[in-house]
């Protein structure tokens, strides 16, 4: 190593100069030289270590491929910024956003851009609210939307609204003012802990949603590694199918992210590759039960074994699985271990606002020990505004939502969740079966992996799958388009489960239609797999082939801007 061989020589030189020069100056030079050598040595050590980690984690070929992909991205980024190209790209992004705007922001007859001079009468506000609720929309009420609304039946919604009404002004930041909210929040966490077989001493908090639950679990792991092991350059390892909230956590909290492949046919994370990426900076391993894109449960038992052996925390994302996965076994479905009964599982995120049927804005994050929970707390002992402490991201929080959550859990109860699991997972299995056996679907569509819960994802080797998504949209369905590999998924809910047969029939019709179009196109010599130009095909068809996604980033940023266009 150059660092170690240099050191003695320069040391000798320094000693020689000590003999020759004035003592004070020489001593200073010796120190400087030594310092320079130490810094150089540390620098070399650091890069050697990183290179070794990289080669071990990705292998030689993997490292070369990564370097290739990165350079392609950089070069393509330069190309996009070249003078002529840039104006062309801007123009096309502008056009696409214009189209998006006509759909997203319909021209309203009246817009309210400043406060009314005098407040409106209650009835006037009510009438306007009525119109806003009735705006033309994709019909979740009829089960046409994948995910989004998980229960949606009148009785429960009325009860939730009543609960809101009783706690309209409540804020859990003042437990003395709103003791009922404090009690309900603690009870919600306790109920979810018990659902996931938490051991004695386990603890949790409620949050505003799955994203916050995941952010908090990552923060807790980062703080733990910093305080207990002095890790200042944290890294975490997650399946490429894990929710993007983990990517957000890495961005927000400056954690280096390693994505691990989830190869076919199982589409579960490759645990051996996870193991190879572990190093002394690793703060957290992640698995999903199930993941959002394909609805596949990773091999949590294997991840747990690995985590326990390497003494690392393991987070299991049950945001989507929420109140379905704990009931799979009792509902008579196949399941896999995923909860605190696995020794290596240290935290779990569970969304009460998904299959827990609570109103949106509710989730929980659970920890094996209270100590892990403490690592996500924020405590400010010397603030001018007084001693301040809050459990999570938010300061003030809506007590009404907690009341809505508590009311939902109490009113549905174990038997209700068990029934819901039978209905929802049952519908998902029926669709997966239909795709595998229907004469018009079997040869064309292919279910990804073996989904055990509520999501069924499918791709196609023969047809442009985004055209299938667009065909379904034309029939009023809102399914989710996925990328890498191109696919579509349906997340079943109580409303969608009711209409699963219609969904399957429409899917058959759309597949027929796309197949016919492809056949004609081939006959006309235009080649197969041409996109028909619908929204999903336009966005993902193009996005998938780009080495650099800056255009997609521009489009998505423009989309966010549109959300705030009054
Ligand atoms: C929905 C979901 C999340 C994030 O939840 P939000 O409530 O949308 O923030 C995280 N993980 C999975 C698997 C999810 O499906």
Coordinates of C-alpha atoms in Angstrom, one line a residue, residues 52-473:
X52 CA -13.7 -3.8 -1.3
X53 CA -17.3 -3.4 -0.1
X54 CA -18.5 -2.5 -3.5
X55 CA -16.8 -5.5 -5.2
X56 CA -18.0 -7.8 -2.5
X57 CA -21.6 -6.4 -2.7
X58 CA -22.0 -6.3 -6.4
X59 CA -19.3 -8.5 -7.8
X60 CA -16.9 -7.5 -10.5
X61 CA -19.5 -7.7 -13.3
X62 CA -22.1 -5.9 -11.3
X63 CA -19.7 -3.1 -10.5
X64 CA -18.8 -2.7 -14.2
X65 CA -22.5 -2.8 -15.2
X66 CA -23.3 -0.1 -12.5
X67 CA -20.5 2.1 -13.8
X68 CA -21.8 1.6 -17.4
X69 CA -25.4 2.5 -16.4
X70 CA -24.1 5.6 -14.5
X71 CA -22.0 6.8 -17.4
X72 CA -24.9 6.3 -19.8
X73 CA -27.1 8.4 -17.5
X74 CA -24.6 11.2 -17.2
X75 CA -23.9 11.2 -21.0
X76 CA -27.6 11.2 -21.8
X77 CA -28.1 14.0 -19.3
X78 CA -25.5 16.1 -21.1
X79 CA -27.2 15.3 -24.4
X80 CA -30.6 16.4 -23.1
X81 CA -29.0 19.7 -22.1
X82 CA -27.4 20.3 -25.5
X83 CA -28.8 23.6 -26.9
X84 CA -31.1 22.3 -29.7
X85 CA -32.3 19.3 -27.7
X86 CA -33.1 21.3 -24.6
X87 CA -35.6 23.6 -26.4
X88 CA -37.2 20.5 -28.0
X89 CA -37.5 18.7 -24.7
X90 CA -39.0 21.7 -23.0
X91 CA -41.5 22.1 -25.7
X92 CA -42.6 18.5 -25.5
X93 CA -42.8 18.5 -21.7
X94 CA -44.9 21.6 -21.9
X95 CA -47.3 20.0 -24.3
X96 CA -47.7 16.9 -22.2
X97 CA -48.3 19.1 -19.1
X98 CA -50.9 21.1 -21.1
X99 CA -52.8 17.9 -21.8
X100 CA -52.5 16.9 -18.2
X101 CA -53.9 20.2 -17.1
X102 CA -57.1 20.0 -19.1
X103 CA -57.8 16.7 -17.4
X104 CA -56.7 17.5 -13.9
X105 CA -57.9 21.1 -13.6
X106 CA -61.2 21.4 -15.3
X107 CA -62.4 24.9 -16.1
X108 CA -64.6 25.9 -13.2
X109 CA -67.2 28.6 -13.6
X110 CA -66.2 30.3 -10.4
X111 CA -62.8 30.1 -8.6
X112 CA -62.1 31.5 -5.2
X113 CA -58.6 32.9 -5.2
X114 CA -58.8 35.2 -2.2
X115 CA -60.8 35.1 1.0
X116 CA -64.5 36.2 0.7
X117 CA -64.9 39.7 2.0
X118 CA -67.6 38.6 4.3
X119 CA -67.9 35.0 5.5
X120 CA -70.5 32.9 3.8
X121 CA -73.6 31.6 5.4
X122 CA -73.4 27.9 6.5
X123 CA -75.9 26.9 3.8
X124 CA -73.9 28.5 1.0
X125 CA -70.7 26.6 2.1
X126 CA -72.7 23.4 2.3
X127 CA -74.1 23.9 -1.2
X128 CA -70.7 24.5 -2.6
X129 CA -69.2 21.5 -0.8
X130 CA -72.0 19.4 -2.3
X131 CA -70.9 20.4 -5.8
X132 CA -67.2 19.8 -5.0
X133 CA -68.0 16.2 -3.8
X134 CA -70.0 15.6 -7.0
X135 CA -67.3 16.6 -9.4
X136 CA -66.8 14.1 -12.2
X137 CA -64.4 11.4 -10.9
X138 CA -63.3 7.8 -11.3
X139 CA -66.0 5.7 -9.6
X140 CA -64.4 4.3 -6.5
X141 CA -68.0 3.9 -5.1
X142 CA -68.6 1.3 -7.8
X143 CA -65.3 -0.5 -7.1
X144 CA -63.5 0.8 -10.2
X145 CA -60.4 2.0 -8.4
X146 CA -57.5 -0.2 -7.4
X147 CA -56.6 0.4 -3.7
X148 CA -57.4 4.0 -2.6
X149 CA -60.6 3.4 -0.7
X150 CA -60.4 0.2 1.3
X151 CA -63.8 0.0 3.0
X152 CA -66.1 2.8 1.9
X153 CA -69.4 1.5 3.2
X154 CA -72.0 3.9 4.6
X155 CA -72.3 2.6 8.1
X156 CA -68.6 2.8 8.9
X157 CA -68.3 6.2 7.2
X158 CA -71.1 7.6 9.3
X159 CA -69.6 6.3 12.5
X160 CA -66.2 7.8 11.5
X161 CA -67.8 11.2 10.8
X162 CA -69.5 11.1 14.2
X163 CA -66.2 10.4 15.8
X164 CA -64.6 13.4 14.0
X165 CA -67.5 15.5 15.2
X166 CA -66.9 14.7 18.8
X167 CA -63.2 15.5 18.6
X168 CA -63.1 18.3 16.0
X169 CA -60.7 20.5 18.0
X170 CA -58.8 17.8 19.8
X171 CA -55.0 17.7 19.5
X172 CA -53.0 15.0 21.2
X173 CA -50.1 17.4 21.9
X174 CA -52.3 18.5 24.8
X175 CA -53.0 15.3 26.7
X176 CA -54.4 17.1 29.7
X177 CA -56.9 19.0 27.5
X178 CA -57.9 16.0 25.5
X179 CA -57.4 12.9 27.7
X180 CA -59.8 10.8 25.7
X181 CA -57.6 11.2 22.6
X182 CA -54.5 10.2 24.5
X183 CA -56.3 7.1 25.7
X184 CA -57.6 6.1 22.2
X185 CA -54.2 6.6 20.6
X186 CA -52.5 4.4 23.2
X187 CA -55.2 1.8 22.7
X188 CA -54.9 1.8 18.9
X189 CA -51.2 1.2 19.2
X190 CA -51.7 -1.6 21.7
X191 CA -54.3 -3.3 19.5
X192 CA -52.0 -3.3 16.5
X193 CA -49.0 -4.5 18.6
X194 CA -51.1 -7.5 19.7
X195 CA -52.2 -8.2 16.2
X196 CA -48.5 -8.5 15.2
X197 CA -47.6 -10.7 18.2
X198 CA -45.3 -8.1 19.8
X199 CA -43.4 -9.5 22.8
X200 CA -43.6 -7.9 26.3
X201 CA -41.8 -4.6 26.3
X202 CA -42.6 -3.8 22.7
X203 CA -43.8 -0.3 21.9
X204 CA -45.2 1.8 19.1
X205 CA -46.5 5.2 18.0
X206 CA -49.3 6.3 15.6
X207 CA -48.4 8.4 12.6
X208 CA -50.0 10.3 9.8
X209 CA -49.5 7.4 7.3
X210 CA -47.3 4.7 6.0
X211 CA -44.7 7.1 4.7
X212 CA -44.2 8.7 8.1
X213 CA -44.1 5.2 9.8
X214 CA -41.3 4.2 7.4
X215 CA -39.5 7.5 7.8
X216 CA -39.6 7.1 11.6
X217 CA -38.4 3.4 11.5
X218 CA -35.4 4.5 9.3
X219 CA -34.6 7.4 11.6
X220 CA -34.7 5.2 14.7
X221 CA -32.3 2.7 13.1
X222 CA -30.0 5.6 12.0
X223 CA -29.9 7.1 15.5
X224 CA -29.4 3.8 17.1
X225 CA -26.4 3.0 14.9
X226 CA -25.0 6.5 15.5
X227 CA -25.3 6.3 19.3
X228 CA -24.3 2.7 19.8
X229 CA -21.8 2.2 17.0
X230 CA -20.7 5.7 16.0
X231 CA -21.9 5.2 12.4
X232 CA -21.7 8.5 10.7
X233 CA -22.2 7.4 7.1
X234 CA -25.3 5.2 7.4
X235 CA -26.3 2.8 4.7
X236 CA -29.4 0.6 4.3
X237 CA -30.3 -2.4 2.2
X238 CA -33.7 -2.8 0.7
X239 CA -35.5 -4.8 -2.0
X240 CA -36.0 -2.9 -5.2
X241 CA -39.7 -3.6 -4.7
X242 CA -39.8 -1.9 -1.3
X243 CA -42.0 1.2 -1.1
X244 CA -40.4 4.4 -2.3
X245 CA -41.0 5.9 1.2
X246 CA -37.7 4.2 2.0
X247 CA -36.0 6.2 -0.8
X248 CA -37.6 9.3 0.7
X249 CA -36.1 8.4 4.1
X250 CA -32.7 7.9 2.5
X251 CA -33.0 11.4 0.9
X252 CA -34.3 13.1 3.9
X253 CA -31.9 11.5 6.4
X254 CA -28.8 11.2 4.2
X255 CA -28.7 7.4 4.3
X256 CA -26.9 5.6 1.4
X257 CA -29.4 3.2 -0.3
X258 CA -28.5 -0.2 -1.7
X259 CA -31.3 -1.7 -3.8
X260 CA -31.3 -5.5 -4.2
X261 CA -32.9 -7.4 -7.1
X262 CA -36.0 -9.5 -6.6
X263 CA -35.6 -12.0 -9.4
X264 CA -38.3 -14.0 -11.2
X265 CA -39.9 -16.4 -10.6
X266 CA -40.5 -15.7 -6.9
X267 CA -39.9 -11.9 -7.2
X268 CA -38.8 -12.0 -3.5
X269 CA -35.7 -10.2 -2.5
X270 CA -32.4 -12.1 -3.1
X271 CA -31.3 -12.6 0.5
X272 CA -27.8 -13.8 -0.4
X273 CA -27.2 -10.5 -2.2
X274 CA -28.5 -8.6 0.8
X275 CA -25.9 -10.5 2.9
X276 CA -23.1 -9.5 0.6
X277 CA -24.0 -5.8 0.8
X278 CA -23.8 -5.7 4.6
X279 CA -20.8 -3.7 6.0
X280 CA -20.0 -1.8 9.2
X281 CA -22.0 1.2 8.0
X282 CA -25.2 -0.8 7.6
X283 CA -28.0 0.4 9.8
X284 CA -31.1 -1.4 8.6
X285 CA -32.3 -4.3 6.5
X286 CA -35.8 -4.2 5.0
X287 CA -38.4 -6.6 3.8
X288 CA -42.0 -6.2 2.7
X289 CA -45.1 -8.2 3.7
X290 CA -46.3 -7.7 1.0
X291 CA -44.7 -5.1 -1.3
X292 CA -46.8 -2.6 -3.2
X293 CA -45.8 -3.3 -6.8
X294 CA -46.3 -7.1 -7.0
X295 CA -48.0 -7.9 -3.7
X296 CA -45.3 -10.4 -3.0
X297 CA -44.1 -11.2 0.6
X298 CA -40.3 -11.3 0.8
X299 CA -38.8 -14.2 2.6
X300 CA -39.0 -12.5 6.0
X301 CA -37.8 -15.6 7.9
X302 CA -34.5 -15.7 5.9
X303 CA -34.1 -11.9 6.4
X304 CA -34.7 -12.3 10.1
X305 CA -32.1 -15.0 10.4
X306 CA -29.6 -12.8 8.6
X307 CA -30.4 -9.8 10.7
X308 CA -30.1 -11.7 13.9
X309 CA -26.8 -13.2 12.9
X310 CA -25.3 -9.9 11.9
X311 CA -26.9 -8.1 14.8
X312 CA -28.7 -5.6 12.6
X313 CA -32.3 -4.2 12.9
X314 CA -34.8 -5.5 10.4
X315 CA -37.9 -3.5 9.4
X316 CA -40.9 -5.3 7.9
X317 CA -43.2 -3.1 5.9
X318 CA -46.7 -4.3 6.5
X319 CA -48.2 -0.9 5.5
X320 CA -50.2 -2.6 2.8
X321 CA -50.5 -6.0 4.5
X322 CA -51.9 -4.1 7.5
X323 CA -54.9 -5.9 8.8
X324 CA -55.0 -8.6 6.1
X325 CA -51.7 -10.5 6.7
X326 CA -52.4 -11.2 10.4
X327 CA -55.7 -12.9 9.4
X328 CA -54.5 -14.9 6.4
X329 CA -54.0 -18.1 8.4
X330 CA -57.3 -17.9 10.2
X331 CA -59.1 -17.1 6.9
X332 CA -57.8 -20.4 5.6
X333 CA -55.2 -18.9 3.1
X334 CA -51.6 -19.8 2.7
X335 CA -49.3 -17.5 4.6
X336 CA -45.6 -17.0 5.6
X337 CA -44.1 -15.8 8.9
X338 CA -43.7 -12.0 8.9
X339 CA -44.2 -10.6 12.4
X340 CA -42.4 -10.3 15.8
X341 CA -42.5 -14.0 16.3
X342 CA -39.4 -13.9 14.0
X343 CA -36.6 -13.1 16.4
X344 CA -34.8 -10.8 13.9
X345 CA -37.8 -8.5 13.2
X346 CA -37.2 -5.3 15.1
X347 CA -39.8 -2.9 13.7
X348 CA -43.0 -3.1 11.6
X349 CA -45.0 -0.4 9.9
X350 CA -48.8 -1.1 9.7
X351 CA -51.3 1.2 8.1
X352 CA -54.5 1.4 10.0
X353 CA -55.8 3.6 7.1
X354 CA -55.4 0.8 4.6
X355 CA -57.0 -2.6 5.5
X356 CA -57.5 -1.4 9.0
X357 CA -60.3 0.7 7.4
X358 CA -59.5 3.8 9.5
X359 CA -59.9 7.3 7.8
X360 CA -56.9 8.5 5.8
X361 CA -54.1 10.0 7.9
X362 CA -53.6 7.0 10.3
X363 CA -50.8 4.5 10.5
X364 CA -48.6 2.9 13.2
X365 CA -45.0 2.0 13.6
X366 CA -44.2 -0.8 16.0
X367 CA -40.8 -1.5 17.7
X368 CA -39.6 -4.7 19.5
X369 CA -38.3 -2.6 22.4
X370 CA -39.2 0.8 23.9
X371 CA -35.6 1.8 23.5
X372 CA -35.9 1.6 19.7
X373 CA -39.0 3.9 19.9
X374 CA -37.0 6.4 21.9
X375 CA -34.6 6.8 19.0
X376 CA -37.4 8.4 16.9
X377 CA -38.5 10.8 19.6
X378 CA -37.7 14.5 19.3
X379 CA -36.9 16.2 22.6
X380 CA -35.9 19.9 22.9
X381 CA -35.1 20.7 26.5
X382 CA -34.0 24.3 26.2
X383 CA -36.3 25.9 23.7
X384 CA -37.5 29.4 24.5
X385 CA -41.0 28.2 24.1
X386 CA -40.6 25.7 27.0
X387 CA -39.5 22.1 27.2
X388 CA -40.8 20.5 24.0
X389 CA -41.2 16.8 23.1
X390 CA -43.0 15.1 20.3
X391 CA -43.0 11.5 19.2
X392 CA -42.8 11.9 15.5
X393 CA -42.6 14.3 12.6
X394 CA -45.7 16.4 13.4
X395 CA -46.2 18.8 16.2
X396 CA -49.9 19.4 16.5
X397 CA -51.9 16.5 15.2
X398 CA -55.6 15.9 14.4
X399 CA -57.3 14.2 17.4
X400 CA -60.3 13.7 15.2
X401 CA -58.4 11.3 13.0
X402 CA -57.3 9.2 16.0
X403 CA -60.9 9.1 17.2
X404 CA -61.9 8.0 13.7
X405 CA -59.3 5.3 13.8
X406 CA -60.2 4.0 17.2
X407 CA -63.9 3.9 16.2
X408 CA -63.1 1.9 13.1
X409 CA -61.0 -0.7 14.9
X410 CA -63.6 -1.1 17.6
X411 CA -66.5 -1.3 15.2
X412 CA -65.0 -3.8 12.8
X413 CA -63.4 -6.0 15.4
X414 CA -61.6 -9.3 14.8
X415 CA -64.6 -11.0 13.2
X416 CA -65.0 -8.1 10.8
X417 CA -61.4 -8.1 9.7
X418 CA -61.5 -11.9 9.3
X419 CA -64.5 -11.6 7.0
X420 CA -62.9 -8.8 5.1
X421 CA -59.7 -10.9 4.6
X422 CA -61.8 -13.8 3.3
X423 CA -63.6 -11.5 0.8
X424 CA -60.7 -9.3 -0.4
X425 CA -57.9 -12.0 -0.6
X426 CA -60.5 -14.4 -2.0
X427 CA -61.2 -11.9 -4.8
X428 CA -57.5 -11.5 -5.5
X429 CA -57.1 -15.3 -5.8
X430 CA -60.1 -15.5 -8.1
X431 CA -58.6 -13.0 -10.5
X432 CA -55.2 -14.7 -10.4
X433 CA -56.9 -18.0 -11.2
X434 CA -58.8 -16.4 -14.0
X435 CA -55.7 -15.0 -15.6
X436 CA -54.0 -18.4 -15.4
X437 CA -57.0 -20.4 -16.8
X438 CA -59.1 -18.1 -19.0
X439 CA -58.7 -19.1 -22.7
X440 CA -58.4 -15.4 -23.7
X441 CA -56.0 -14.4 -20.9
X442 CA -53.8 -17.4 -20.2
X443 CA -51.5 -17.2 -23.2
X444 CA -51.3 -13.4 -23.0
X445 CA -51.0 -12.3 -19.4
X446 CA -48.7 -13.7 -16.7
X447 CA -49.1 -13.1 -12.9
X448 CA -45.9 -12.0 -11.3
X449 CA -44.7 -14.4 -8.6
X450 CA -47.2 -16.0 -6.2
X451 CA -49.2 -13.3 -4.5
X452 CA -50.6 -14.3 -1.1
X453 CA -52.5 -11.2 -0.2
X454 CA -54.6 -8.6 -2.0
X455 CA -52.5 -7.4 -4.9
X456 CA -52.3 -9.2 -8.3
X457 CA -49.7 -7.9 -10.7
X458 CA -49.5 -9.1 -14.3
X459 CA -47.3 -8.5 -17.3
X460 CA -47.4 -9.7 -20.8
X461 CA -44.8 -11.3 -23.1
X462 CA -47.0 -11.0 -26.2
X463 CA -48.9 -7.6 -25.9
X464 CA -48.0 -4.1 -25.0
X465 CA -49.2 -4.2 -21.4
X466 CA -49.6 -0.5 -21.0
X467 CA -52.1 -0.5 -23.8
X468 CA -54.1 -3.0 -21.7
X469 CA -53.9 -0.5 -18.8
X470 CA -55.2 2.3 -21.2
X471 CA -57.9 0.0 -22.5
X472 CA -59.1 -0.6 -18.9
X473 CA -59.0 3.1 -18.3

